[in-house]
Each structure stands twice: as structure tokens, then as C-alpha cells.
Coordinates of C-alpha atoms in Angstrom, one line a residue:
X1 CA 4.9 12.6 8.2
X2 CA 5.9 9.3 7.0
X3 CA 9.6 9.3 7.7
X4 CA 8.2 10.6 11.4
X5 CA 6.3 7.2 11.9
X6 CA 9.0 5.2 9.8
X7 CA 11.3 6.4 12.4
X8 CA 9.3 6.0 15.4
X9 CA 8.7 2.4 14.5
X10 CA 12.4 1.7 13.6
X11 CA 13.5 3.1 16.9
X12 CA 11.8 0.7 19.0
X13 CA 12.6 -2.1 16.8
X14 CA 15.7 -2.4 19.1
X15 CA 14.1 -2.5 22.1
X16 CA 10.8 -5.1 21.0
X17 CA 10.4 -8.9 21.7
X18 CA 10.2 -10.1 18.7
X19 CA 11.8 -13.9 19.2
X20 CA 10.3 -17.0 17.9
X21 CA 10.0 -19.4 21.0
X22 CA 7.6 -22.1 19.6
X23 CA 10.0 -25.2 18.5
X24 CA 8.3 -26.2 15.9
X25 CA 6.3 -23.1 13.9
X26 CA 6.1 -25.1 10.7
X27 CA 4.6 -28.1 12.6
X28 CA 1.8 -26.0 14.2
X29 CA 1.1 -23.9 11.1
X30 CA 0.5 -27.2 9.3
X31 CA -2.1 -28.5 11.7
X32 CA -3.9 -25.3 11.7
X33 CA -3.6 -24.9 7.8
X34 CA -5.4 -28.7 7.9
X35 CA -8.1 -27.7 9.8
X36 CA -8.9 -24.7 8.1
X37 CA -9.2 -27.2 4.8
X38 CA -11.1 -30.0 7.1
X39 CA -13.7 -27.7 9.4
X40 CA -16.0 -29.8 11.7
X41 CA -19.4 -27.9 11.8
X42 CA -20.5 -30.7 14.3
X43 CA -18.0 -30.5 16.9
X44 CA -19.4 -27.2 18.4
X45 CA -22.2 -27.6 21.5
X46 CA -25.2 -24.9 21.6
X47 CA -23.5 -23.4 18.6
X48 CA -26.7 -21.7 17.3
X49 CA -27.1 -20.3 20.8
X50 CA -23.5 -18.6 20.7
X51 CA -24.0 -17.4 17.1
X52 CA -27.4 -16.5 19.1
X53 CA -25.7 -14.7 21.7
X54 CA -22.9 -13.4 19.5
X55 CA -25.8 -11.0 17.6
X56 CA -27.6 -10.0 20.7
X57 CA -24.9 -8.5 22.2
X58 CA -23.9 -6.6 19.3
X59 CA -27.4 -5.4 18.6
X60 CA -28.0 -4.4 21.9
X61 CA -24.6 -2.5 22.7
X62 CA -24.3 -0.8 19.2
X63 CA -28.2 0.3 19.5
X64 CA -28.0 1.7 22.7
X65 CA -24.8 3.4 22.1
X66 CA -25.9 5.2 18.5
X67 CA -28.5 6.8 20.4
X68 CA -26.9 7.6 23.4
X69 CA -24.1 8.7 21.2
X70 CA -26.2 10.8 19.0
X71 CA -27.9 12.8 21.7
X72 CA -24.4 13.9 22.9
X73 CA -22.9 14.5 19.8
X74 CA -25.7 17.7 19.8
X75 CA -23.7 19.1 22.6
X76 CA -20.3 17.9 21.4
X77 CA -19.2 21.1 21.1
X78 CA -18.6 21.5 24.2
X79 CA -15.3 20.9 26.2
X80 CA -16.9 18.5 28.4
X81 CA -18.5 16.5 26.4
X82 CA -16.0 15.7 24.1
X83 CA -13.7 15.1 27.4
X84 CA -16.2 12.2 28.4
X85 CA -16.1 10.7 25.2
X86 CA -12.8 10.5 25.1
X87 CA -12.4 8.8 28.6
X88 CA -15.5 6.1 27.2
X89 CA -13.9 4.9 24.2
X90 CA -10.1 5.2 25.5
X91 CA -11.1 2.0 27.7
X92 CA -11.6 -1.2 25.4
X93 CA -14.5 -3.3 26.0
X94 CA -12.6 -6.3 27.3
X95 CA -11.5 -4.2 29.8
X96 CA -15.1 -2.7 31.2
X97 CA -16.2 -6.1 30.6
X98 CA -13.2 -7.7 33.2
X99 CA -14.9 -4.6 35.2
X100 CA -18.8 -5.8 35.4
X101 CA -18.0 -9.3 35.6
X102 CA -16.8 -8.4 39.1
X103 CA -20.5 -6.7 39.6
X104 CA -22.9 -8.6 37.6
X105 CA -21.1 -12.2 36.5
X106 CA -21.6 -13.8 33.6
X107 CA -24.5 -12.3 32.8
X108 CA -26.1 -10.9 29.9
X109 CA -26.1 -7.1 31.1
X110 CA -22.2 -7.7 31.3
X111 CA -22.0 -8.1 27.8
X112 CA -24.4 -5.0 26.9
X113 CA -22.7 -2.2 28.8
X114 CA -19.4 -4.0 28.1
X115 CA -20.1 -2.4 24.1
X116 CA -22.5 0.0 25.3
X117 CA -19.9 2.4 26.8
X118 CA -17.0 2.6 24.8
X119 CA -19.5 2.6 21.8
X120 CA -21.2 5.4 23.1
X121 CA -18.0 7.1 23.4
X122 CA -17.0 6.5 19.7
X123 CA -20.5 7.6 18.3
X124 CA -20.2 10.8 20.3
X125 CA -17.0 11.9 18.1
X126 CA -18.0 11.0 15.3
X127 CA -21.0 11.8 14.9
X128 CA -20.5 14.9 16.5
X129 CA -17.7 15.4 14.1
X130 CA -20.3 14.6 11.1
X131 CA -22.6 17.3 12.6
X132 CA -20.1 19.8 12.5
X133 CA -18.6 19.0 8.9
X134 CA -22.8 19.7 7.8
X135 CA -23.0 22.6 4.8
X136 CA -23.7 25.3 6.9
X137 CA -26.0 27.4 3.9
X138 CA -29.5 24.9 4.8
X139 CA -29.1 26.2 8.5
X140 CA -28.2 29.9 7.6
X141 CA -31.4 30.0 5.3
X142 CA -33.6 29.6 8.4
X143 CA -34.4 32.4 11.0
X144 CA -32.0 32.7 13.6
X145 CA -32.8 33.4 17.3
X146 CA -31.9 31.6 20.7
X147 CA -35.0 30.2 21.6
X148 CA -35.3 26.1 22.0
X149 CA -37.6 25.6 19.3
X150 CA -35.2 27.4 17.1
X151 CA -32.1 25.2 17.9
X152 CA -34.3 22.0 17.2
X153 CA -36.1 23.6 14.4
X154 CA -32.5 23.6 12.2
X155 CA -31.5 20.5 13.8
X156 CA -34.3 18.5 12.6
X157 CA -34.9 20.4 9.4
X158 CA -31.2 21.5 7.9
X159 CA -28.1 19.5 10.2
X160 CA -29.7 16.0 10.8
X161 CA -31.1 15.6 6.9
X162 CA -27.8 16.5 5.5
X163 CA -25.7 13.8 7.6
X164 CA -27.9 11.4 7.7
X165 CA -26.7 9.2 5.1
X166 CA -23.3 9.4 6.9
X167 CA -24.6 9.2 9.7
X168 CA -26.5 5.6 8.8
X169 CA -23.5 4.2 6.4
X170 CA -20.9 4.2 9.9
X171 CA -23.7 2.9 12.2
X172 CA -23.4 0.1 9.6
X173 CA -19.8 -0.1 9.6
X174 CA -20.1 -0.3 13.8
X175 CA -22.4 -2.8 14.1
X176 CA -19.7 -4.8 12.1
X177 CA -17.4 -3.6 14.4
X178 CA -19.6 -4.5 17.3
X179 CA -20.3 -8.1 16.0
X180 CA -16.1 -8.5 16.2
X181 CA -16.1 -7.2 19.7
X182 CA -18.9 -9.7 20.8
X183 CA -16.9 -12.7 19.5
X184 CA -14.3 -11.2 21.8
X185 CA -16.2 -10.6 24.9
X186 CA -16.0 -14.7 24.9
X187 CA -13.1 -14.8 26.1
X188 CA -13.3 -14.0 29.2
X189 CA -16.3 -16.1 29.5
X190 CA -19.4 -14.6 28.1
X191 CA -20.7 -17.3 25.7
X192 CA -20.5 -15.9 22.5
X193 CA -18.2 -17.4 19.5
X194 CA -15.4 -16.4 20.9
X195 CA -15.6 -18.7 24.0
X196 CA -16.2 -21.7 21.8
X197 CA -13.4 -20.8 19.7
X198 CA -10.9 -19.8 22.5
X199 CA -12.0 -23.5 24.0
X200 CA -11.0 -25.2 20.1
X201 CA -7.8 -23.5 19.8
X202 CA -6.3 -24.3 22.9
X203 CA -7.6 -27.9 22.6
X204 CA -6.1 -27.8 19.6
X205 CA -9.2 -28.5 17.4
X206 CA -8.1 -26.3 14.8
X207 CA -10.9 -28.2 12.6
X208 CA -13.8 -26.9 14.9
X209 CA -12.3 -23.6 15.3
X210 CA -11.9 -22.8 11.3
X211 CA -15.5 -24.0 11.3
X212 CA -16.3 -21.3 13.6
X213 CA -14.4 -18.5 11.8
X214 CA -16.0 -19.9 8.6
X215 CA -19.8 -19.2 10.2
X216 CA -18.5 -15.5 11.3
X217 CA -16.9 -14.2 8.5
X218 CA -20.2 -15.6 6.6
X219 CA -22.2 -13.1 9.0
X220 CA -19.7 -10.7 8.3
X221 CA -20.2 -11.4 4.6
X222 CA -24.0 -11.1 4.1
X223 CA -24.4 -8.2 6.3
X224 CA -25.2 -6.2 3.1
X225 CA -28.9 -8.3 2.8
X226 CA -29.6 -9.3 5.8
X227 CA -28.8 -5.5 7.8
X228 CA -32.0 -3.7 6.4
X229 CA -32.5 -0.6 8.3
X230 CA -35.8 -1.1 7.9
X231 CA -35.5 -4.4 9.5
X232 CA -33.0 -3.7 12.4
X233 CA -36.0 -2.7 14.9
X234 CA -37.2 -6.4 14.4
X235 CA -34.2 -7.8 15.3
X236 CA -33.2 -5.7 17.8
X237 CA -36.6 -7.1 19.4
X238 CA -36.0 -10.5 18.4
X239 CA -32.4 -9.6 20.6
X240 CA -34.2 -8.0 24.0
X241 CA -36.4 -11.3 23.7
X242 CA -33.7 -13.6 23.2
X243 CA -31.5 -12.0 25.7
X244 CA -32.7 -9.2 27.8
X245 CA -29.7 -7.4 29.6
X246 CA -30.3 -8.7 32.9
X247 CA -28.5 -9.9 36.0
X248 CA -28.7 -11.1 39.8
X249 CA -27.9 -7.6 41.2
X250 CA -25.9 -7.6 44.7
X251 CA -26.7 -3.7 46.2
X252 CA -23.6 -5.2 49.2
X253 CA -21.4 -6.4 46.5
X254 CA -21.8 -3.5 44.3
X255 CA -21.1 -1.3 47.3
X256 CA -18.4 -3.2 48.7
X257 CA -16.4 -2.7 44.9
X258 CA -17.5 1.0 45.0
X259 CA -16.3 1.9 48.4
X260 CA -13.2 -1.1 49.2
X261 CA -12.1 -2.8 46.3
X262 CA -11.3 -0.1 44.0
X263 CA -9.6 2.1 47.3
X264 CA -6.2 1.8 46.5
X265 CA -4.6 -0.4 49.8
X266 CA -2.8 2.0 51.4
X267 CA -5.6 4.0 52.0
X268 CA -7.8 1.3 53.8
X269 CA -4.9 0.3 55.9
X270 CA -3.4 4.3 56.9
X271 CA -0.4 3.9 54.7
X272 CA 1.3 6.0 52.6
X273 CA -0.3 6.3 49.1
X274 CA 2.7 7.1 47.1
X275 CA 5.3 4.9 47.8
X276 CA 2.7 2.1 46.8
X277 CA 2.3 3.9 43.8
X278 CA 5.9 4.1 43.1
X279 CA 6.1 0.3 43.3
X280 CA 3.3 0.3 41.0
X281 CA 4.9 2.4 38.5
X282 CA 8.1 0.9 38.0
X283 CA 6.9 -3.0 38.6
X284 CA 3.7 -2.5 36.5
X285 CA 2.9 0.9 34.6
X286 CA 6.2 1.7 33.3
X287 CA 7.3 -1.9 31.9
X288 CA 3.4 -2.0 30.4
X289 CA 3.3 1.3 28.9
X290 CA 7.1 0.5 27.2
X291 CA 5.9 -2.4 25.9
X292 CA 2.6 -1.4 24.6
X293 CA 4.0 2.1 22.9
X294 CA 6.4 0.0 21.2
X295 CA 4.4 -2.2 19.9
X296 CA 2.0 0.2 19.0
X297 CA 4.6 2.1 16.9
X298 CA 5.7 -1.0 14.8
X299 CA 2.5 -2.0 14.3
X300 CA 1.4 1.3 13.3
X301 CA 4.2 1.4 10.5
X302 CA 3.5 -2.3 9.3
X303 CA -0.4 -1.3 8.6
X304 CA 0.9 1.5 6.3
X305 CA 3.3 -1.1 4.2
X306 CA 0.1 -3.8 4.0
X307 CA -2.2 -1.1 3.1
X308 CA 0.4 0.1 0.2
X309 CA 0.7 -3.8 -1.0
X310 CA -3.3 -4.6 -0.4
X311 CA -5.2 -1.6 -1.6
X312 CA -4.6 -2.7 -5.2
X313 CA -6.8 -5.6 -4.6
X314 CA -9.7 -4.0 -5.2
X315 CA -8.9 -1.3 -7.6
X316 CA -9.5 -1.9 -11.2
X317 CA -6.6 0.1 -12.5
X318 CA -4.6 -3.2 -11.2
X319 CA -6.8 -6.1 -11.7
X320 CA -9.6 -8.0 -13.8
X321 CA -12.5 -8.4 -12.3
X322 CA -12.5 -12.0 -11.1
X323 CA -9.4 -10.7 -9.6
X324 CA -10.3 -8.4 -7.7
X325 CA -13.2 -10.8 -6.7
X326 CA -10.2 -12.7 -5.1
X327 CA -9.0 -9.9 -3.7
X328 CA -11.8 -8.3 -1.9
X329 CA -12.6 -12.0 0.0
X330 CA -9.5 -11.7 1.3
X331 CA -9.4 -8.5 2.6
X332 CA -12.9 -9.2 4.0
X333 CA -11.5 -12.8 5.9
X334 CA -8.4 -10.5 7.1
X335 CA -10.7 -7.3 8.2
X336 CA -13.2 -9.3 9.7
X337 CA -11.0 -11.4 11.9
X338 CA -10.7 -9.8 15.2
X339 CA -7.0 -8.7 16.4
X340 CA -7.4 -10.6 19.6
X341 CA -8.3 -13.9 17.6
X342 CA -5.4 -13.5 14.7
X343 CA -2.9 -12.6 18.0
X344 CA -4.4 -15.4 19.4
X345 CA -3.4 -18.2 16.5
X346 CA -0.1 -16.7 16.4
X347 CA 0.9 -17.1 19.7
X348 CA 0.1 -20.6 19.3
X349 CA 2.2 -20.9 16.3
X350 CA 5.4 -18.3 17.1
X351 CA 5.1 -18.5 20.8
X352 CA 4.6 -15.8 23.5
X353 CA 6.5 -12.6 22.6
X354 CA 5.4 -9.1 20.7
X355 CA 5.9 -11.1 17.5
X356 CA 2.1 -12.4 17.4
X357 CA 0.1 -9.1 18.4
X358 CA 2.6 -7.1 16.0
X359 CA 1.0 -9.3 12.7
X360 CA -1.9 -9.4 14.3
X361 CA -2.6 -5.6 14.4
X362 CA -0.5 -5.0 11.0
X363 CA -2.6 -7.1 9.4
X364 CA -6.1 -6.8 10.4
X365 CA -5.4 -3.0 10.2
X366 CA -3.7 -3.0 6.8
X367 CA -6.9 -5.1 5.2
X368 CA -9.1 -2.1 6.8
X369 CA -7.4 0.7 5.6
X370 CA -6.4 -1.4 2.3
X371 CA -10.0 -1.7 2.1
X372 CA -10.7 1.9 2.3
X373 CA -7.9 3.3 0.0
X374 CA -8.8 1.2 -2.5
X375 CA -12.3 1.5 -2.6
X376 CA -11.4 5.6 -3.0
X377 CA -9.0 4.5 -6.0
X378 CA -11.8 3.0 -7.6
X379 CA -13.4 6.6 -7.8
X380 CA -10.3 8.5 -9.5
X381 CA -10.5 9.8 -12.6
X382 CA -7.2 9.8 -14.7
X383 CA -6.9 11.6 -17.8
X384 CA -6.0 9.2 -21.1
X385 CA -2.9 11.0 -21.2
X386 CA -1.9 10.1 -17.7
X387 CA -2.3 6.5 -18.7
X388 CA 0.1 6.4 -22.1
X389 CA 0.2 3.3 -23.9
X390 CA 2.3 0.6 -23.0
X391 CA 2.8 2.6 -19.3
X392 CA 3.2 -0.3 -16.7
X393 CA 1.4 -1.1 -13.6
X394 CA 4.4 -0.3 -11.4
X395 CA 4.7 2.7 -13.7
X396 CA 0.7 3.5 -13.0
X397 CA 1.3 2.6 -9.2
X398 CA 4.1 4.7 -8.4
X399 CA 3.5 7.6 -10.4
X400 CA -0.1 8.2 -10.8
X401 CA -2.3 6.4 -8.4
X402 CA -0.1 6.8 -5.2
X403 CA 0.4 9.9 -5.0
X404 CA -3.7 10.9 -5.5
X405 CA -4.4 8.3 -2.1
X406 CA -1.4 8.8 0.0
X407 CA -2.8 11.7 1.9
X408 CA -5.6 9.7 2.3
X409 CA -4.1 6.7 3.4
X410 CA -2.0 8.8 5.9
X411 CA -5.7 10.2 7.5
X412 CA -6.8 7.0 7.5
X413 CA -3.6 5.6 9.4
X414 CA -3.7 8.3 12.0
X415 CA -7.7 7.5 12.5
X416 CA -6.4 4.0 13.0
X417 CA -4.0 5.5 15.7
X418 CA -6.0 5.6 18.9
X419 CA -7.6 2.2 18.1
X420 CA -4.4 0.3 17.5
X421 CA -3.8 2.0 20.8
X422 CA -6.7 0.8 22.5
X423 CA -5.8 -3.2 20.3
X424 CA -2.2 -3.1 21.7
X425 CA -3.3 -2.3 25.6
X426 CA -6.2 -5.5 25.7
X427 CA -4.0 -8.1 23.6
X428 CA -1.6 -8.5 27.1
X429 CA -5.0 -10.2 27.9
X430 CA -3.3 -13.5 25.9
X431 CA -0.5 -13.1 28.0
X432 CA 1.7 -10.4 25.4
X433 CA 3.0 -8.2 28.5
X434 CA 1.2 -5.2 27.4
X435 CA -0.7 -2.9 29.9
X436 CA -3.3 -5.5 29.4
X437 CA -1.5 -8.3 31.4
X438 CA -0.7 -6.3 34.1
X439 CA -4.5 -5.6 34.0
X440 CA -5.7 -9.0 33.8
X441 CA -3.1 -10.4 36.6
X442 CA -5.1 -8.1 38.7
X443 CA -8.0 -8.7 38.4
X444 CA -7.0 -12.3 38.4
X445 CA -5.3 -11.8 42.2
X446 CA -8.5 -9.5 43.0
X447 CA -6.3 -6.7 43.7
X448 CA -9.0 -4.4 42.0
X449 CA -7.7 -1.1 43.3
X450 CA -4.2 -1.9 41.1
X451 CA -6.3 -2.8 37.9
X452 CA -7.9 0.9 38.3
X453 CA -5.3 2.5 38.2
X454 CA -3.4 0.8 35.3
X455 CA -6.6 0.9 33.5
X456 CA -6.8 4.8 33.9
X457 CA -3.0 4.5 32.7
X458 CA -4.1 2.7 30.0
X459 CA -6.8 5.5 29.3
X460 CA -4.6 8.3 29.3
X461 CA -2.5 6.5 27.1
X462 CA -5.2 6.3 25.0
X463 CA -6.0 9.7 25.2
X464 CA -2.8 11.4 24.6
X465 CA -2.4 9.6 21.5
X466 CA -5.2 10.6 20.6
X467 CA -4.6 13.9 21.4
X468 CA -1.5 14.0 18.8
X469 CA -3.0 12.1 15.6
X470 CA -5.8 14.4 15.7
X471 CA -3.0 17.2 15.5
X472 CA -1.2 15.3 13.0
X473 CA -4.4 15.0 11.0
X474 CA -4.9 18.6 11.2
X475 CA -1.5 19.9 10.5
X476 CA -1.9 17.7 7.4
X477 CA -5.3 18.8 6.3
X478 CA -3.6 22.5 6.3
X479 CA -0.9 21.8 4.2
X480 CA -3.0 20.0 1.3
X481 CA -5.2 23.6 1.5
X482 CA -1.8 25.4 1.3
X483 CA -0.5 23.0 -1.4
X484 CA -4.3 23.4 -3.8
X485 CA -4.4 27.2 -2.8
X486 CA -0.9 27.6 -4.6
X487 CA -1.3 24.9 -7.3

């Protein structure tokens, strides 16, 4: 499995942009490394109102998706549902947002359904996933027949109890999630943090801009005091109050999108349909899909060679305490930071190519799963005599601790999969020709019929890798039962 992706990403190493054009890297680092040491908490107009903004949205769109998600997950077992899932969440939210900005504006209701629908898409899998993993012996123990009030009966009483807790901690982890993706959202214009700190980066007020990160990753920070789940229904009311997800609606406009905008050209005008998609496909969806599946693949192999250097941080096999203090704020600053924004800084400092978007996605992804497969090193137990006196860390690293998380790690990589995906497609936003910036140029030349279809490439993109980690996961899931069946 390993030498497959090693392979995979080496292959297209070839073939990848990966040239520093800025001419002067060093210079620009050093500014930005100033700021970050000098932030200007001043600088920033209406900054409690984007901080404001920033939780609303995320509060609203993860809420509304966790239920909407957990009401399908009941039926997840069905082909359908799972299909419709798939299709939500293989379609980033920058990219429905680029979509109801053309309907609703700047708006607040933008914003919402920009999380709500991808969101719902990823609660639907995994929650319906958690479902199905339940211990079946609660349900068997109640009387079986087909009536309704059966089927609810050991729903409420022997499924739901049971992955509850589960079912809670990754709401948790999403709403985290969903506070990254509002920073986003701003920018393309919603005002959350991310439009003031899109507006101090290019200005180059690297002061403001750290000051900004600084006040999110402290968000990001607390979230284990201040995100009660006994308090959440106050502030989701505080949220609707705040910000209620509403907007000028235009029934003509709406229409006009519905029925014109979206109809590929051809078929407005009585021409043929495919040799405008053959244009299409070799201008647009082919040089996008090249780009984006390379990038994908290296970035893909460097999260697997940060999370092998990172994990460590937090694992007290390796380090002291105060340590590993050290080394969980980092991985914290690194996970927290959104892809978009770290692609974002880089491009300013190495210059538009695949360079910036291939750190950006190594390295937020590597402090996630590093995160992860260290926290589930912290629980192994090693027997005294696996741990001999005078044995060294690379000895304990290598030899012992490696091998127990690897097949984790390797799950966790392949979970990872589809969302790099989904990272690599919306970072061509910045300009990084991805699918993404054949996406965005649409829109931007209001040729919305071409942006559907490259976001439906984009999709089945998506989907079909997908479709082949969730394979991989399971052809590797079989041979660790093979491998403790013969042990």
C-alpha cells in the first residue's frame, strides 16, 4: 500500500509545476515572519462583527447539516442515499457558495447553505457509518417484527444510545471544521475573517493578518470550554438572532439561472452540444483534472512523511511533558490553519505554481493525521521487555511504536483522500490552475453553463476517488483480520 502511493506521487513529480517564481522568497518570508512577531490588533474594521459572522455561519451550517445528516444516515443503507451524499460533499463549499452568490448575493443565507450542503453530505456517511458499526446484541435482545414502532423502538432504545458518544465527539470535531470553512467563505466576499485577512495579505499588512490568525486559532484553542453541548442551543440562538439566513430573493433571477444560465450554449442557440464539449474538455477539463490529480497524489504522499515526523509530538514515549506541550500548540496552529489560507501565504512567498498548495495540503493534513496517530500512541501499551534498557528513541520509533500505528495511519491517510481531493480542486481559486481556476474564470466571465459542468467534473472526481480509498480501506482492514486470525 505504501510503495502504491509512494509511486503514484513520484510519477507525477515529473510532470508538476513545482518552480519558484517569486524573486525574492527570503525577502517576503522576512516581512511575514515580522509581522507574525509585531500583530496589530487595531488595524482590523468591524473585527468583532467578522469574528461575529465567522461563528454564525458555522453554527448555523454545522447545526442544520448534523440533523439533516442524521435523519438520512437512518436510511443510509440504502443505495440512494448514500449516492446523494456522495454527490453533497464531493462539491466543496467555496464552490456552492460561487453557486448562491449568483442567486442570493452577499447575503447571509449564502453563507448557511454554502456549509449546510456539503456538511450534510459528510454527516450522512459518517454517521450512517457509525450506525452501522453499533454492537448489534442491544438490538437483537428486543422483539423483532416490521412494524414502525418497532424500527424506532430499537433505534431510540439500542442503535442511537450506543453511538452517541461518537456520534457527539465528531459533531465536535466538525463544528471545528465548519469554523475553518467560514474563515474561508470570505474570500469570495462573505464578511467573515477570511475577507479581512485576504484584504491584509494582499496589502501586505502581514502585521494585521497574523493578528487575525492569532484571534482564530485562539477560537480554535478554547473550543474545549467554551463548546458545552449543553450550551450550543444558546448560541445557536444567539447565531439566528445575530444573523438569520436571509436574502433579497429574485423568483426572475432564480428562474433565469435555472432555465438559461446553467443550459449549456449550444443548446440555447441550436448548435451542436458535443463539439462544444470537446473544446471544453481539452481547453478546460482535461488540463484541470491533470493538474489537480497530480497534485493531489504528491500531496497525498507528503501528509504521510509529516505525519511520520509529527506524530511523536504528542506521544510520551518521545517527549517530556513540557515538550510535548510545545508540540501539541504547533500541531494545533498547523491543523487549525485552513489549506486555502497556508496556500494562500505561500503563493505570496514562492510565487504562483503547484509549489504553494502542495505545502499547504502536506502540511495542514500531516498536523491532522499527526494529531490523530499520536493521540492513539499515547494509548499503547508496551510490555517492559519491549522497552530494554538503554534501547533508543530511534530504536523505540522504528521498531516498536511504528509498526503498532502504521495501519492506522494508512486508514487515516486514505480517510484524508477524498478531502485532499475536494482541498486540491477549490485552491485553483488563488489562481493554482487546478479544476478550481477553470471554475472560478467562469463564473468570473458569467459563462455559468461551463462552471456546471466542470464542477460536476470536479464531483466525479471526487467521487471516484472516493470510490477507491474506501476499497483500499477495506482491502486493508481484511488483511489485518487475516494477519490476527493467523498470528
Amino acid at each position: 500500500m505504501t510503495l502504491l502511493l509512494a509511486l503514484a506521487a513520484l510519477v507525477c513529480l515529473p510532470w508538476a509545476d513545482l518552480e519558484i517564481t517569486q524573486l525574492s522568497p527570503g525577502a517576503e518570508l522576512g516581512r511575514l515572519l515580522a509581522g507574525a512577531l509585531s500583530p496589530d490588533f487595531f488595524a482590523t474594521e468591524y473585527l468583532m462583527e467578522a469574528i461575529a459572522t465567522t461563528l454564525a455561519f458555522a453554527l448555523q451550517g454545522i447545526a442544520l447539516a448534523a440533523v439533516t445528516g442524521l435523519l438520512l444516515s437512518l436510511l443510509y443503507r440504502y443505495r440512494p442515499i448514500r449516492v446523494m451524499a456522495a454527490l453533497l460533499r464531493s462539491v466543496h463549499e467555496l464552490f456552492w457558495a460561487l453557486l448562491f452568490l449568483q442567486l442570493f448575493g452577499l447575503s447571509s443565507l449564502t453563507g448557511v447553505l454554502a456549509l449546510w450542503i456539503p456538511y450534510t453530505g459528510i454527516f450522512t456517511k459518517v454517521y450512517g457509518e457509525i450506525l452501522e458499526e453499533v454492537d448489534p446484541a442491544a438490538e437483537l435482545a428486543l422483539p423483532h417484527d416490521h412494524s414502525l414502532g418497532n424500527a424506532v423502538s430499537r433505534l431510540l432504545y439500542a442503535r442511537l444510545p450506543l453511538a452517541w458518544p461518537h456520534i457527539r465527539h465528531y459533531t465536535k470535531y466538525r463544528l471545528e471544521c465548519g469554523l475553518r470553512s467560514s474563515v474561508v467563505l470570505g474570500f469570495v466576499g462573505l464578511p467573515t475573517l477570511g475577507y479581512h485577512l485576504e484584504t491584509a495579505f494582499r496589502q501586505g499588512l502581514y502585521g494585521e493578518a497574523a493578528a487575525l490568525l492569532y484571534l482564530f486559532y485562539l477560537i480554535i484553542a478554547t473550543m474545549k470550554w467554551w463548546c458545552r453541548a449543553a450550551l450550543l442551543p444558546l448560541y445557536l440562538a444567539v447565531a439566528l438572532w445575530y444573523l438569520p439566513p436571509l436574502a433579497q430573493i429574485n423568483g426572475e433571477l432564480i428562474l433565469q439561472f435555472l432555465t438559461q444560465d446553467i443550459v449549456p450554449a449550444p443548446l440555447k442557440s441550436g448548435g451542436e452540444l458535443w463539439p462544444w464539449f470537446l473544446r471544453l474538455w481539452q481547453g478546460q477539463i482535461l488540463p484541470g483534472l491533470t493538474d489537480t490529480l497530480l497534485l493531489s497524489q504528491m500531496a497525498l504522499l507528503l501528509t504521510a512523511l509529516l505525519t511520520l515526523a509529527w506524530f511523536p509530538l504528542r506521544s510520551h514515549w518521545f517527549f517530556s511533558r513540557p515538550s510535548r506541550a510545545l508540540g501539541q500548540l504547533f500541531l494545533i496552529i498547523t491543523r487549525s490553519t485552513p489549506e486555502f489560507v497556508l496556500a494562500f501565504v505561500g503563493l505570496l512567498v514562492f510565487g504562483p505554481s503547484l509549489l504553494p498548495a502542495l505545502l499547504a495540503l502536506g502540511i495542514h493534513n500531516g498536523a491532522i493525521i499527526g494529531h490523530l496517530v499520536g493521540g492513539f500512541a499515547q494509548g499503547l501499551r508496551l510490555r517492559p521487555d519491549d522497552t530494554p534498557a538503554g534501547y533508543s528513541r530511534a530504536g523505540l520509533y522504528f521498531y516498536q511504536v511504528l509498526p503498532r500505528v502504521y495501519p492506522q495511519l494508512i486508514t487515516w491517510l486514505l480517510y484524508r483522500w477524498e478531502i485532499i481531493q475536494r482541498e486540491t480542486a477549490i485552491l485553483g481559486v488563488l489562481g493554482i490552475t487546478t479544476l478550481g481556476f477553470y471554475i472560478d474564470s467562469a463564473f468570473e466571465e458569467f459563462r455559468f453553463d461551463r462552471a456546471m459542468v466542470l464542477i460536476g467534473a470536479a464531483a466525479l472526481l471526487n467521487v471516484a476517488v472516493d470510490a477507491v480509498a474506501r476499497a483500499l480501506r477495506a482491502r486493508l482492514q481484511q488483511g489485518d483480520r487475516l494477519a490476527r486470525r493467523d498470528a
